[in-house]
Coordinates of C-alpha atoms in Angstrom, one line a residue:
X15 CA 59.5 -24.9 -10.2
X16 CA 59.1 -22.4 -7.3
X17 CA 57.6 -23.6 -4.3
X18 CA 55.4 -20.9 -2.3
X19 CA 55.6 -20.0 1.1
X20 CA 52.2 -20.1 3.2
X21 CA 52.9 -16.2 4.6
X22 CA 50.9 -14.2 7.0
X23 CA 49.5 -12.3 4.7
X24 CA 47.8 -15.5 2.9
X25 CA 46.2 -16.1 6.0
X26 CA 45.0 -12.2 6.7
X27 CA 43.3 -12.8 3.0
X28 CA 41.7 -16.0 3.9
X29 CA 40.5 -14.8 7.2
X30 CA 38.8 -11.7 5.4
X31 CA 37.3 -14.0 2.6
X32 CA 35.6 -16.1 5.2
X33 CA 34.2 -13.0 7.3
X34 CA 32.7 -11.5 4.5
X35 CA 30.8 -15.0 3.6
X36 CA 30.0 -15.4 7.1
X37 CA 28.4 -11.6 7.2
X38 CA 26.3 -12.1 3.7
X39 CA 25.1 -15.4 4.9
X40 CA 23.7 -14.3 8.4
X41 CA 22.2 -10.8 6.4
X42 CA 20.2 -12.9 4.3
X43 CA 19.1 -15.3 7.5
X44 CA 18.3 -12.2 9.2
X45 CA 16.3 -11.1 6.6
X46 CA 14.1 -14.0 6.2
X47 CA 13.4 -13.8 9.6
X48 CA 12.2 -10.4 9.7
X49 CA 9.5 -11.3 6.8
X50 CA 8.0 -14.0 8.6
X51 CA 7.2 -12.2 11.7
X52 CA 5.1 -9.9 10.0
X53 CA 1.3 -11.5 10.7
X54 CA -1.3 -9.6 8.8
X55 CA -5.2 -9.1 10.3
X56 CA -8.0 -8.0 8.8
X57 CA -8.5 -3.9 8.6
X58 CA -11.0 -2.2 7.3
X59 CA -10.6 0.7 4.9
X60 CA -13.1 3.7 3.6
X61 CA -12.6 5.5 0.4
X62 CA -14.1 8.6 -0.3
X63 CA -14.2 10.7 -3.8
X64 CA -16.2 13.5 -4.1
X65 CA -17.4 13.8 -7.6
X66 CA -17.4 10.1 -10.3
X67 CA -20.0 10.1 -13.1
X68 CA -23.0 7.8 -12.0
X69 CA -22.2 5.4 -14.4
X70 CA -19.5 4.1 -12.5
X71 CA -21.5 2.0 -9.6
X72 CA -22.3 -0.3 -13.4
X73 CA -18.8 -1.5 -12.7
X74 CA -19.0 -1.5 -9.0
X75 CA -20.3 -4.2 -6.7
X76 CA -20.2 -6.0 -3.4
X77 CA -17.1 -8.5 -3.2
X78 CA -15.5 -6.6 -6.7
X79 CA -11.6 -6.8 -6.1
X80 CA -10.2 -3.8 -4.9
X81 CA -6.6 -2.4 -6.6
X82 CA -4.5 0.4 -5.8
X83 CA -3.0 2.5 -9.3
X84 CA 0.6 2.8 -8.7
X85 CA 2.0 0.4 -6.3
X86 CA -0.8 -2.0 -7.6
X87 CA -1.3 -2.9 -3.5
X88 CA -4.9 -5.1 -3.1
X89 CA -7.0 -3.2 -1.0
X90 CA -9.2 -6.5 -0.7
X91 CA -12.8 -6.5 -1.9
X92 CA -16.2 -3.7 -1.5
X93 CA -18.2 -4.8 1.8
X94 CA -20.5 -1.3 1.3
X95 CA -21.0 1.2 -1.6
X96 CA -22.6 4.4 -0.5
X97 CA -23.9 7.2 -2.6
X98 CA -24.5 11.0 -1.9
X99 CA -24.8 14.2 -3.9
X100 CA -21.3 15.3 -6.1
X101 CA -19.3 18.0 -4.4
X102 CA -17.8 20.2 -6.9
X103 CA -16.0 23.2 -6.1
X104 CA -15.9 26.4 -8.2
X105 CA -15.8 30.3 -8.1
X106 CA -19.3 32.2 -7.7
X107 CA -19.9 35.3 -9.6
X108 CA -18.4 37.6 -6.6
X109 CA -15.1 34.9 -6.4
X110 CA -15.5 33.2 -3.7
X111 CA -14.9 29.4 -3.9
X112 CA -18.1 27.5 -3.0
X113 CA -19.6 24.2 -3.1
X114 CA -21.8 22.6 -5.2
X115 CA -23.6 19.5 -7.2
X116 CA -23.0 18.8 -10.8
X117 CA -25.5 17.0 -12.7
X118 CA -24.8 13.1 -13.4
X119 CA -22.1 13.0 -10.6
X120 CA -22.2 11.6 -7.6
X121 CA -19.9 11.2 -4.2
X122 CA -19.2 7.8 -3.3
X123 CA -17.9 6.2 -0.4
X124 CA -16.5 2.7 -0.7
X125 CA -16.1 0.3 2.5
X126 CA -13.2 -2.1 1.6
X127 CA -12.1 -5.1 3.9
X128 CA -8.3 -5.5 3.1
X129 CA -5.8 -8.3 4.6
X130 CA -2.6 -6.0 6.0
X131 CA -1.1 -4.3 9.0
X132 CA -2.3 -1.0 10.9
X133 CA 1.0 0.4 12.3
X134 CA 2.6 4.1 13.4
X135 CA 3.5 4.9 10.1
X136 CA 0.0 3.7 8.2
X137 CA -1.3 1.3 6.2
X138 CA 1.1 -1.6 5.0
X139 CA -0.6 -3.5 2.4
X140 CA 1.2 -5.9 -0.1
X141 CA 4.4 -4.0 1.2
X142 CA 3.0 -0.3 0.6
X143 CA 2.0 1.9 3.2
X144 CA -1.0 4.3 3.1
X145 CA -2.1 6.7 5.5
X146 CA -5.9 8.1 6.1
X147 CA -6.0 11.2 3.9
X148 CA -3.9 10.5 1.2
X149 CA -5.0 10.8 -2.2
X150 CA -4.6 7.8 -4.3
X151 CA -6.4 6.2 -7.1
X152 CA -8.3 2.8 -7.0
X153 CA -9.9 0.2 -9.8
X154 CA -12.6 -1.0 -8.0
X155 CA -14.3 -4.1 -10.3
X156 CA -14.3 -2.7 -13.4
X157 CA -14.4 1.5 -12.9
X158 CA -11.4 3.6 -12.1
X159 CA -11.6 5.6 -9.1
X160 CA -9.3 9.3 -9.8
X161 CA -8.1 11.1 -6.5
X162 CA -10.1 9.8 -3.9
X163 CA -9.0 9.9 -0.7
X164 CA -8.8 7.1 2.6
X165 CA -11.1 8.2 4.8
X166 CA -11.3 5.7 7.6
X167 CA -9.2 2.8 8.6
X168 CA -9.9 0.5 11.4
X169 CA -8.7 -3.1 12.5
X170 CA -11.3 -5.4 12.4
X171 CA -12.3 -8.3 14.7
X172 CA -9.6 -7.2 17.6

């Protein structure tokens, strides 16, 4: 039977094995201790679309839950649903793009009060930033909102 030698090179492997257990174990510590810092407040968001069909404000109401398409983010529940005359815009007969209503649409402007953060970069909610002006798409209760846009954010009781 051989017997091995214990060589400087074993212990150059077992120093590297332990590093790199060392290193993965205080990336994951570090990790955890960025998540918990994060401390969320109460922010206040507007959504405006410029043309839905009426019907819409059926599925609509104060405290519906409040869900963004994609990311599926919670944009917390209605606090206001306002109502104003559709914008639709269109070519008149000389080609210029103008502004009007169309019949059984409406504009609609809905006040959501959302649990997240307000930072530089936008909106984080549920781990998805936003920013005012960006075009998303919401289910609000049970209607779909299509390419609305965030109007208005603001922190709330601060």
């Amino acid at each position: 039977m051989r017997k091995h030698k214990f060589t400087w090179i074993d212990l150059l492997i077992i120093i590297v094995i332990v590093l790199a257990a060392v290193s993965v174990k205080s990336k994951f510590e570090k990790a955890n201790v960025a998540t918990n810092e994060v401390q969320k407040k109460d922010i206040e968001i507007s959504f405006y679309i410029e043309a839905v069909p009426e019907t819409v404000l059926n599925g609509i109401h104060i405290d519906s839950p409040v869900k963004e398409s994609i990311q599926g983010s919670s944009f917390g529940k209605v606090t206001k649903i306002e109502k104003g005359p559709s914008v639709v815009f269109a070519s008149d007969d000389s080609g210029n793009v103008v502004a009007s209503e169309k019949e059984g649409y409406i504009s609609l402007t809905l006040t959501m009060k959302a649990s997240g953060e307000l930072n530089p970069n936008g909106i984080s909610l549920d781990k998805s930033v936003y920013y005012v002006g960006q075009t998303i798409t919401l289910y609000a209760g049970n209607s779909i909102l299509k390419d609305g846009r965030i109007s208005y954010v603001n922190i709330l009781n601060e």
